[in-house]
PDB file of C-alpha atoms in Angstrom:
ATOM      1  CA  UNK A  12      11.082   5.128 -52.080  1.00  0.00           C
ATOM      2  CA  UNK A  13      14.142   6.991 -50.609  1.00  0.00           C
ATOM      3  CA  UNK A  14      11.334   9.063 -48.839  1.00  0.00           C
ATOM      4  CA  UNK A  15      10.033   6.586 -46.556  1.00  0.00           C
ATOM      5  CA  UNK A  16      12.952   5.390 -45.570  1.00  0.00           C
ATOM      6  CA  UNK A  17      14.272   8.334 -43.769  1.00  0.00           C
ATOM      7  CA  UNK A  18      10.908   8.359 -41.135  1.00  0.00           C
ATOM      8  CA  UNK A  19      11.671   4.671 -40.874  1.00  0.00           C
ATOM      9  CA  UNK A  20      15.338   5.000 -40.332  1.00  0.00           C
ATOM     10  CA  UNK A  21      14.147   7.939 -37.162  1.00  0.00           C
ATOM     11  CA  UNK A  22      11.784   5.506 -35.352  1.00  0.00           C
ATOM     12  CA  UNK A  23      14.024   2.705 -35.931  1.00  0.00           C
ATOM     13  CA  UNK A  24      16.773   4.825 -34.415  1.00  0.00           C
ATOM     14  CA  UNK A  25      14.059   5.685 -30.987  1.00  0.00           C
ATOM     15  CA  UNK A  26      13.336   1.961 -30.877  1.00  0.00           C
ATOM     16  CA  UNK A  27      16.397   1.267 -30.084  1.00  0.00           C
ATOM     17  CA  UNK A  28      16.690   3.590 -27.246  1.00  0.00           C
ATOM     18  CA  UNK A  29      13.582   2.347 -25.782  1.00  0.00           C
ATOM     19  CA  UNK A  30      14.439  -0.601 -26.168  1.00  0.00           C
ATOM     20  CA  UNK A  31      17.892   0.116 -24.203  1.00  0.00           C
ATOM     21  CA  UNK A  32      16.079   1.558 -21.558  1.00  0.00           C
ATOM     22  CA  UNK A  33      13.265  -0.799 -20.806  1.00  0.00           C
ATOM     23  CA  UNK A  34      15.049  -3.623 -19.092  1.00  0.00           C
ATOM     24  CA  UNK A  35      17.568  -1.715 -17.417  1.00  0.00           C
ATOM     25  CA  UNK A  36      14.178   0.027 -15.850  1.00  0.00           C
ATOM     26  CA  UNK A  37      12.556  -3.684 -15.561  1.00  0.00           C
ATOM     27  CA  UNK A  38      15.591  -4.963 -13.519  1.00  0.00           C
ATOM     28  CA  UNK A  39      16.570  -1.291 -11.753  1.00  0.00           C
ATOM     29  CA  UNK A  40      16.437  -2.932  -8.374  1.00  0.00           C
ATOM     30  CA  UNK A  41      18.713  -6.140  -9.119  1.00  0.00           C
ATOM     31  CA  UNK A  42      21.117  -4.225 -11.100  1.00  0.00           C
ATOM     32  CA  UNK A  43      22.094  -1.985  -8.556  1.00  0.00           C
ATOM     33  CA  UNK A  44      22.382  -4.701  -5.654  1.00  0.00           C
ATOM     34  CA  UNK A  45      25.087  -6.275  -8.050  1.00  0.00           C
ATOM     35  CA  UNK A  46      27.212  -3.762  -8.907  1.00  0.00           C
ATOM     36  CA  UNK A  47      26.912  -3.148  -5.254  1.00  0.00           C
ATOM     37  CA  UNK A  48      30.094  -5.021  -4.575  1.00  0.00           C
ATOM     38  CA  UNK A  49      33.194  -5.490  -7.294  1.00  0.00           C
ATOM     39  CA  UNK A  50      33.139  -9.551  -6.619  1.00  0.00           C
ATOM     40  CA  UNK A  51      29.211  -9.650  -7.524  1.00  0.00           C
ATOM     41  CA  UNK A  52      29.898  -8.664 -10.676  1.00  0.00           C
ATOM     42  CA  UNK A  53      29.429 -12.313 -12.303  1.00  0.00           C
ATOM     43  CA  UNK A  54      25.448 -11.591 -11.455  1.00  0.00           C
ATOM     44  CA  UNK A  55      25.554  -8.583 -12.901  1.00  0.00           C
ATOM     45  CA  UNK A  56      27.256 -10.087 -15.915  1.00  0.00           C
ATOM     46  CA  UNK A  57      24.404 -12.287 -16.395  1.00  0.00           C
ATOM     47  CA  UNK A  58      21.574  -9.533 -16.349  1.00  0.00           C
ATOM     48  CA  UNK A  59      23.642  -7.480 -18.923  1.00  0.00           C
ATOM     49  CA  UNK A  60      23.105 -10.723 -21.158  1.00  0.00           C
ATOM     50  CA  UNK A  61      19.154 -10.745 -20.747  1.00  0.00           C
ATOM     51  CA  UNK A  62      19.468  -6.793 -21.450  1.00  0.00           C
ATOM     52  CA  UNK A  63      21.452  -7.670 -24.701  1.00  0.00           C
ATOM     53  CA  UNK A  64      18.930 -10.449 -25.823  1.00  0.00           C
ATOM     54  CA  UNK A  65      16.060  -8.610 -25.330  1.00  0.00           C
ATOM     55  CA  UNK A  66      17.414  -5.870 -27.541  1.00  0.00           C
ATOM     56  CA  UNK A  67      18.372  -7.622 -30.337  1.00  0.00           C
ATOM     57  CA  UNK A  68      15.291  -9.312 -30.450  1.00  0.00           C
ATOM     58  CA  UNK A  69      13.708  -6.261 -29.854  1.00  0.00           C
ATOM     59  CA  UNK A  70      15.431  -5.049 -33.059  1.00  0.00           C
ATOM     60  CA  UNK A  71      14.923  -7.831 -35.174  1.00  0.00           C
ATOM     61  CA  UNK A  72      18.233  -9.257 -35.380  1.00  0.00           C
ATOM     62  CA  UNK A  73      18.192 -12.669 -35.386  1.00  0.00           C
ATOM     63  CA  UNK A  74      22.128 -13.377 -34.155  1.00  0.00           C
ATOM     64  CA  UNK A  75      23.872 -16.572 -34.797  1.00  0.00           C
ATOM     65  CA  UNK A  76      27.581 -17.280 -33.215  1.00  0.00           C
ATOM     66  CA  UNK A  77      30.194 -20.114 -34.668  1.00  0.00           C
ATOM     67  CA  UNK A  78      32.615 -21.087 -32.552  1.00  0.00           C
ATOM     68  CA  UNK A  79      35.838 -22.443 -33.349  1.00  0.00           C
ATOM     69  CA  UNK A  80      36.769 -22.976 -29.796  1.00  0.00           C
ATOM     70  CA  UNK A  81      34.741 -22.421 -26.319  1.00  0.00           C
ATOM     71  CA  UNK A  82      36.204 -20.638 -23.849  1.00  0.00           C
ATOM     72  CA  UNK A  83      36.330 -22.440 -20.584  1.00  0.00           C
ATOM     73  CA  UNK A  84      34.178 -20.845 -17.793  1.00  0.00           C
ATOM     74  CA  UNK A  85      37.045 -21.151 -15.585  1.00  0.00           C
ATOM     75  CA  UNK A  86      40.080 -19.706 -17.015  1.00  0.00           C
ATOM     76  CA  UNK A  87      40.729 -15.523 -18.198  1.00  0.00           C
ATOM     77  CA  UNK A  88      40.512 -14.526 -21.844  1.00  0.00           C
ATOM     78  CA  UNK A  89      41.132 -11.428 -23.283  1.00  0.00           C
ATOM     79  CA  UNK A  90      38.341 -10.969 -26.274  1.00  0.00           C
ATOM     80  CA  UNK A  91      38.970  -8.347 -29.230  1.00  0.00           C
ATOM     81  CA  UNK A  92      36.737  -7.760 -32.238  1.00  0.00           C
ATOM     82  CA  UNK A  93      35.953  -5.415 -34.898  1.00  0.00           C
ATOM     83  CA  UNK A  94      34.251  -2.679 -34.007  1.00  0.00           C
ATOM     84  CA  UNK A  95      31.347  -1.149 -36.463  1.00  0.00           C
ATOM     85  CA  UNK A  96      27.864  -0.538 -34.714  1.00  0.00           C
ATOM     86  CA  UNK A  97      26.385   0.216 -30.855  1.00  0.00           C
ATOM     87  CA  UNK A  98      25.271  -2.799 -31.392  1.00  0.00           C
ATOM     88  CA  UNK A  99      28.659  -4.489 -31.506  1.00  0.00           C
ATOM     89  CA  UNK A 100      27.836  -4.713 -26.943  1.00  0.00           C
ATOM     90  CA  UNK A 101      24.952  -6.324 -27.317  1.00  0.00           C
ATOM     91  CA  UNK A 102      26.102  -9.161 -29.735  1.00  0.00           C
ATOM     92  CA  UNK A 103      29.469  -9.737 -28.015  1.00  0.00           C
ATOM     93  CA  UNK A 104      27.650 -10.037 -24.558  1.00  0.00           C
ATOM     94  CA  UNK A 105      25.176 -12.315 -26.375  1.00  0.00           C
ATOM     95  CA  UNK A 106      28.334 -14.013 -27.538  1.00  0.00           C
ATOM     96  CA  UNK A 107      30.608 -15.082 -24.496  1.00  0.00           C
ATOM     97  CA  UNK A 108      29.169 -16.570 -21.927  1.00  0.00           C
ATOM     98  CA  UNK A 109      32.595 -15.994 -19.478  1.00  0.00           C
ATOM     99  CA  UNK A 110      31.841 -12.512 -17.438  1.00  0.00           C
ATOM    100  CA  UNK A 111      34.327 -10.307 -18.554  1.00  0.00           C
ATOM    101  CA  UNK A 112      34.491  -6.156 -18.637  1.00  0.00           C
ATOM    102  CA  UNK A 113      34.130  -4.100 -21.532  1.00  0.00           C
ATOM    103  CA  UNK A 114      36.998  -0.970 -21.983  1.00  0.00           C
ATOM    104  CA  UNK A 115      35.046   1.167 -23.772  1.00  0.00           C
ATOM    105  CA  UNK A 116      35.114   5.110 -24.290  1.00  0.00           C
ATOM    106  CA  UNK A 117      33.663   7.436 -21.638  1.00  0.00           C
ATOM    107  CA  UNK A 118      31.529   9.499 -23.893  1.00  0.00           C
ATOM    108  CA  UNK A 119      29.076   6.647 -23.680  1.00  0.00           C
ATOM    109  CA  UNK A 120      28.524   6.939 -20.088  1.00  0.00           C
ATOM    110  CA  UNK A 121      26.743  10.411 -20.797  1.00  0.00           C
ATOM    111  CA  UNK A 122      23.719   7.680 -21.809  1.00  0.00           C
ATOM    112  CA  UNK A 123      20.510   8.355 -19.863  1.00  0.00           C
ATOM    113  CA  UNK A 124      20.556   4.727 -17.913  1.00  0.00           C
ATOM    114  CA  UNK A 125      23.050   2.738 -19.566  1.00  0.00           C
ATOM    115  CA  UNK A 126      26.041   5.179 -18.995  1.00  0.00           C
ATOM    116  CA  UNK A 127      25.049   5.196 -15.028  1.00  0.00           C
ATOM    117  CA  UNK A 128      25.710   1.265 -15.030  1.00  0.00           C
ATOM    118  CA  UNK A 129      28.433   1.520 -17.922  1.00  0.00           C
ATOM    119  CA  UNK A 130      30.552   4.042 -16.149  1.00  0.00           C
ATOM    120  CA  UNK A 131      30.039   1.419 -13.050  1.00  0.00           C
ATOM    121  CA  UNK A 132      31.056  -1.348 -14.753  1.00  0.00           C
ATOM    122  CA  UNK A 133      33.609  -0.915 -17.596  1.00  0.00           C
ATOM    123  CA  UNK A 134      36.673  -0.009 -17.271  1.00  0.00           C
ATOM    124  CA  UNK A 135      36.506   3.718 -19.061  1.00  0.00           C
ATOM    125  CA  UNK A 136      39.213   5.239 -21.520  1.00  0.00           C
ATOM    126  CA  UNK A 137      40.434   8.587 -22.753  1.00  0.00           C
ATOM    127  CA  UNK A 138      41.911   8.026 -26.037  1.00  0.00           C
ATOM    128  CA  UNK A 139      43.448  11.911 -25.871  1.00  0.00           C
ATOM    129  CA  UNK A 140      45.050  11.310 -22.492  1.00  0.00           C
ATOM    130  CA  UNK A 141      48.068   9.221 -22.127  1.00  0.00           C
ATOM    131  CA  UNK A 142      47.369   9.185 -18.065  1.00  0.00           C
ATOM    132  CA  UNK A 143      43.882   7.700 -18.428  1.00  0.00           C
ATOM    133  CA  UNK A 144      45.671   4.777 -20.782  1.00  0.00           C
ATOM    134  CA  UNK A 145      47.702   4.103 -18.268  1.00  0.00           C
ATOM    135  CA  UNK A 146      44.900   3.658 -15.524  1.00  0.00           C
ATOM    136  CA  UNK A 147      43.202   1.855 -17.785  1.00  0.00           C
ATOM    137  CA  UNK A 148      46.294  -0.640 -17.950  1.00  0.00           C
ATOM    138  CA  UNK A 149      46.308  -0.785 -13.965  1.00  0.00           C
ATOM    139  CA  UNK A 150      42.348  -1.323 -13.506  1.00  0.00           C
ATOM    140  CA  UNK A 151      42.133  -4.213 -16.323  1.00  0.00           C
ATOM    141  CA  UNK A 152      45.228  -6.067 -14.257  1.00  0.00           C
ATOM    142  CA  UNK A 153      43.257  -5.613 -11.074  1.00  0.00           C
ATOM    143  CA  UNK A 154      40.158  -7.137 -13.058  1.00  0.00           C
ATOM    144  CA  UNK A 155      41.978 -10.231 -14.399  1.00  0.00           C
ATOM    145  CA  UNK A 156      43.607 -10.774 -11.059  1.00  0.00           C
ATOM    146  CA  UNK A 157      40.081 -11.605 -10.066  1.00  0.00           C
ATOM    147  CA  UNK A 158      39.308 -13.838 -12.268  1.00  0.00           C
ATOM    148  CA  UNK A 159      37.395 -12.144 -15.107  1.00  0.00           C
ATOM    149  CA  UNK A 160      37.691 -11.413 -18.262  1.00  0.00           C
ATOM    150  CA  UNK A 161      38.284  -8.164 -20.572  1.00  0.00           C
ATOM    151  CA  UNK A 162      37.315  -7.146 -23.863  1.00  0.00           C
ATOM    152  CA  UNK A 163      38.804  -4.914 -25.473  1.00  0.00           C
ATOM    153  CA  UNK A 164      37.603  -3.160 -29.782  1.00  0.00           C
ATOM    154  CA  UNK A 165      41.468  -2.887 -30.498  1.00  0.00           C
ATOM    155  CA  UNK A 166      40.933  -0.429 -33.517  1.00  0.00           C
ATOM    156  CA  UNK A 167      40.573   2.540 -30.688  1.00  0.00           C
ATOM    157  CA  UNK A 168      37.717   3.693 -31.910  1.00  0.00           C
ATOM    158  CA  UNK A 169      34.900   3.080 -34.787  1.00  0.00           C
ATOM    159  CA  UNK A 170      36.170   3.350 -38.514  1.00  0.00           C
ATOM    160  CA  UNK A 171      34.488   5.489 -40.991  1.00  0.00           C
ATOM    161  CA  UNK A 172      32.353   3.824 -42.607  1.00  0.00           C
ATOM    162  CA  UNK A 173      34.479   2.766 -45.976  1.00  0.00           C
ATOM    163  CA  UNK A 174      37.385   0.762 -43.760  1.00  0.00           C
ATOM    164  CA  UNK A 175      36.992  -2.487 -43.598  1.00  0.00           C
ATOM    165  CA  UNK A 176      39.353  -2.795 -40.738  1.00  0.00           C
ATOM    166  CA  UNK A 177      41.709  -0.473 -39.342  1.00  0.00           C
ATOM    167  CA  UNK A 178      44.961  -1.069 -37.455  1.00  0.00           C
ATOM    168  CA  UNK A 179      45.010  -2.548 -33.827  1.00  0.00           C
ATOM    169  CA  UNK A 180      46.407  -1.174 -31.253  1.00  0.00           C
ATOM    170  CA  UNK A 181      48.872  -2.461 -29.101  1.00  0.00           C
ATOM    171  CA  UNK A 182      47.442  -2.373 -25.548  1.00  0.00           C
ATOM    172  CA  UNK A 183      44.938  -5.622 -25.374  1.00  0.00           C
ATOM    173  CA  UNK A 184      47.784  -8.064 -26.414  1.00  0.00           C
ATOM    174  CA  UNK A 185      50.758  -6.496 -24.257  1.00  0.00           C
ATOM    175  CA  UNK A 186      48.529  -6.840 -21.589  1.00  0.00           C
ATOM    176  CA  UNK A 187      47.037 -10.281 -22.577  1.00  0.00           C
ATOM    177  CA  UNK A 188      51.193 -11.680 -22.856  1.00  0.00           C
ATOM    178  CA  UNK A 189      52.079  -9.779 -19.418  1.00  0.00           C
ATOM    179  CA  UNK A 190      49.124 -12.074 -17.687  1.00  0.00           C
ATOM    180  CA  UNK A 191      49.489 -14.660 -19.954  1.00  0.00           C
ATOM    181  CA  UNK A 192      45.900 -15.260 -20.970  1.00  0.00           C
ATOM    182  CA  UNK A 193      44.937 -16.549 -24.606  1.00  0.00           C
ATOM    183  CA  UNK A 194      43.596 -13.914 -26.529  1.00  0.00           C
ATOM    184  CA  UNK A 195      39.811 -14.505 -28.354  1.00  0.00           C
ATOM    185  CA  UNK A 196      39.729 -12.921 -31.972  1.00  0.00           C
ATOM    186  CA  UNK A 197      36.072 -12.235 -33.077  1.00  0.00           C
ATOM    187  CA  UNK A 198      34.665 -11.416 -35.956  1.00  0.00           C
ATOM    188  CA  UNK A 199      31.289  -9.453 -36.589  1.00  0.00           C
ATOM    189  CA  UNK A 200      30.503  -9.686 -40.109  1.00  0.00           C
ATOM    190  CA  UNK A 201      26.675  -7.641 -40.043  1.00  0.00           C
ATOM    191  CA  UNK A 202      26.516  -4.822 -37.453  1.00  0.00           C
ATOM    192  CA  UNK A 203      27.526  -2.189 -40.012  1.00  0.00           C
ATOM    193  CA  UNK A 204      24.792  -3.537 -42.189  1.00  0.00           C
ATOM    194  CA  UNK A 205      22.460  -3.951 -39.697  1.00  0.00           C
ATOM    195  CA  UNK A 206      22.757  -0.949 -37.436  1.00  0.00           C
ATOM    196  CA  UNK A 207      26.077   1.596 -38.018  1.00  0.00           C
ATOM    197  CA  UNK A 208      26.518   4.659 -36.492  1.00  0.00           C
ATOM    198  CA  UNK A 209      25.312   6.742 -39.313  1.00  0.00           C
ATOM    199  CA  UNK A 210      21.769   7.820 -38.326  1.00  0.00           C
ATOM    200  CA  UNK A 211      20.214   7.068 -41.655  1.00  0.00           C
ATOM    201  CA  UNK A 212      20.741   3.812 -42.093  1.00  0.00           C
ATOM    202  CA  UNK A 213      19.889   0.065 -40.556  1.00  0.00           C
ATOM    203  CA  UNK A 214      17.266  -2.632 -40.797  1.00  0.00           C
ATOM    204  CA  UNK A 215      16.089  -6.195 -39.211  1.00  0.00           C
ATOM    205  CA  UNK A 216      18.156  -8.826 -40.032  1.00  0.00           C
ATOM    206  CA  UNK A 217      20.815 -11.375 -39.315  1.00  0.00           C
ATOM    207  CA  UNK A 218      23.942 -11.118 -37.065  1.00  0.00           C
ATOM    208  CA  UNK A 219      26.736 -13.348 -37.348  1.00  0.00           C
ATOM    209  CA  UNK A 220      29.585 -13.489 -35.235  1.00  0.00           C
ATOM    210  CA  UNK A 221      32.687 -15.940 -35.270  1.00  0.00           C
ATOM    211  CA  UNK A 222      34.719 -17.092 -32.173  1.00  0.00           C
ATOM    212  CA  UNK A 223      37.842 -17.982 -33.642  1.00  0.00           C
ATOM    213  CA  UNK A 224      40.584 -20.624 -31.854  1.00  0.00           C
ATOM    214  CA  UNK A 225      42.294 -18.905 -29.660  1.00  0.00           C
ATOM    215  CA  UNK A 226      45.762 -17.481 -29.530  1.00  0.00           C
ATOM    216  CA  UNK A 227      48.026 -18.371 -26.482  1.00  0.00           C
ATOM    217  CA  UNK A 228      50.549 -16.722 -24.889  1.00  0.00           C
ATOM    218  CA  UNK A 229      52.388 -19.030 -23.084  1.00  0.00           C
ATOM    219  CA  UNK A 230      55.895 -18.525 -23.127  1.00  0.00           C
ATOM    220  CA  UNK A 231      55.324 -15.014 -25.014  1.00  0.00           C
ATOM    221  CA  UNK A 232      57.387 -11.841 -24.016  1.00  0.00           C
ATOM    222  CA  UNK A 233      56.425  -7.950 -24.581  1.00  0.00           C
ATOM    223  CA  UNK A 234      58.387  -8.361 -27.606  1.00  0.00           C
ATOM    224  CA  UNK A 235      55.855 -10.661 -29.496  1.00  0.00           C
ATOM    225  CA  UNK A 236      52.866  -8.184 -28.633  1.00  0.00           C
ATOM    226  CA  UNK A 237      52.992  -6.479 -32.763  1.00  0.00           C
ATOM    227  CA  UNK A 238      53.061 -10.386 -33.866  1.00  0.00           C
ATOM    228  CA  UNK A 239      50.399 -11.039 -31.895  1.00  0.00           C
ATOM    229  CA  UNK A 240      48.416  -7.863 -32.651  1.00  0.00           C
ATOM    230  CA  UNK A 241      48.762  -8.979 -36.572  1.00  0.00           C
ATOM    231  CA  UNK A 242      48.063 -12.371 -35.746  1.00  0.00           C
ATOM    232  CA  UNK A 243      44.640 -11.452 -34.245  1.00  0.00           C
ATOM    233  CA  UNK A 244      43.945  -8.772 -37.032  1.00  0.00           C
ATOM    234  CA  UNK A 245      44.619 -10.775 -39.739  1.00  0.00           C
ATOM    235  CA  UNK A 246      42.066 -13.643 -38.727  1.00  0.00           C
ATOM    236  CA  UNK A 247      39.548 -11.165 -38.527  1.00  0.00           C
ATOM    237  CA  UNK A 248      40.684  -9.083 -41.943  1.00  0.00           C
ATOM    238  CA  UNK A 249      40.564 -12.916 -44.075  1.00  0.00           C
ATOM    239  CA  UNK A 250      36.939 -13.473 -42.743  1.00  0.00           C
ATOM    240  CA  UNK A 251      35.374  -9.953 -43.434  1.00  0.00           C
ATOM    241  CA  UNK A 252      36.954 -10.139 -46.723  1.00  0.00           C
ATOM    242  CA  UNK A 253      36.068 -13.666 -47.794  1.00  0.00           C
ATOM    243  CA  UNK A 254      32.226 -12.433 -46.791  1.00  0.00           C
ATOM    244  CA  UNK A 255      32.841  -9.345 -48.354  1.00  0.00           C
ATOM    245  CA  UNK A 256      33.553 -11.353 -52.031  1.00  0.00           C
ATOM    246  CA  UNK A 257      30.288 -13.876 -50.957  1.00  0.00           C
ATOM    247  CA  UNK A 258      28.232 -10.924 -50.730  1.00  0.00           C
ATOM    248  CA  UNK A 259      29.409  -9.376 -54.211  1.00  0.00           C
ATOM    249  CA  UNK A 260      29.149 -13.142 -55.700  1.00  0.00           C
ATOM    250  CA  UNK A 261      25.467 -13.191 -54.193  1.00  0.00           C
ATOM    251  CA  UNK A 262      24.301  -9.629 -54.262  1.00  0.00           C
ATOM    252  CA  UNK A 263      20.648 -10.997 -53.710  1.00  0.00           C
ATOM    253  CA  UNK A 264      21.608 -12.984 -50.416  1.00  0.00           C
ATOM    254  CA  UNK A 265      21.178 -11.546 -46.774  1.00  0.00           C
TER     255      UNK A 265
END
């Protein structure tokens, strides 16, 4: 049985690609007239989330989101979740309807296609540089000063694979108390499942995701930013590992 899953796990990998690739090539013309200025961005915002959909229909992921609280298309938010799966983008776009710009790692701009926009778009971080932090600080202030939003995967990186969830880091919630914006814990309970970043492995399926209430920062001083970094992760850690025990109490349950 093992044998047929490995071909299946290959194509399933390409798919994915493809599927990447196809709207960006479908909508080549409209995508580049809005990143074409910084304050059309909202536009381009919106044709990321038809990108996203179509993939993770594409993929057979049938997504579902809860939401404890809505964010309010009007104010700044700064959105963290845990971070398992490529596929983590596509749900949180799929997610939040507020635009808002992804800091992500630069190796993923070497992406045929999506890196050209991604570079273009997010704001792009060197985790072995201490400068490129600290532009990253600058360019996510200039971002919020214009009214959008900025997510941020505050475990600096992907886990391997047996971690649950690893420590946050610091920088999404110093800089969420310095502008004084609530901060939006997420949680992502089936990308590992359903599409990890070890190549033999995945399958069609359900996504959930959780918008929890929101943490303010009104009032809050650089000081707080560890409580509020635990705050955040802890909400997170007590939902993976309440679905963690469902799943062991229902083995036969997707």
């Amino acid at each position: 049985m093992a044998f047929f899953k490995y071909p299946f796990w290959l194509l399933y990998r390409i798919w994915f690609y493809i599927l990447v690739a196809i709207p960006i090539i479908i909508m080549f013309p409209l995508l580049i007239i809005s990143i074409s200025r910084e304050e059309w961005y909202p536009y381009f915002f919106k044709l990321a989330r038809i990108w996203s959909k179509f993939i993770l229909i594409g993929m057979g992921f049938g997504y579902k989101i809860t939401r404890e609280e809505t964010p309010d298309p009007n104010k700044s938010y700064m959105f963290v979740a845990n971070h398992t799966s490529m596929a983590d983008i596509m749900l949180m776009l799929v997610a939040v309807k507020n635009p808002f710009v992804f800091v992500g790692k630069q190796e993923l701009a070497k992406i045929p296609l999506f890196g050209f926009f991604y570079k273009r778009t997010c704001i792009l971080v060197d985790r072995s540089s201490s400068k490129s932090r600290q532009a990253v600080f600058l360019r996510a202030q200039r971002r919020l000063k214009q009214g959008v939003s900025i997510c941020i995967f505050p475990e600096g990186g992907v886990p391997e694979e047996h971690i649950l969830l690893d420590e946050f880091k610091d920088g999404a919630f110093r800089l969420a108390i310095n502008h004084q914006i609530p901060v939006v814990p997420i949680t992502f309970y089936d990308n590992k499942k359903r599409f990890s970043y070890t190549f033999f492995s995945g399958s069609p399926g359900k996504m959930r995701a959780k918008i929890h209430q929101f943490l303010p920062t009104n009032g809050l001083a650089t000081a707080d930013t560890k409580a509020l970094n635990e705050k955040s992760r802890t909400l997170i850690w007590d939902e993976l590992s309440l679905s963690e025990i469902t799943k062991k109490s229902h083995p036969n349950q997707e």
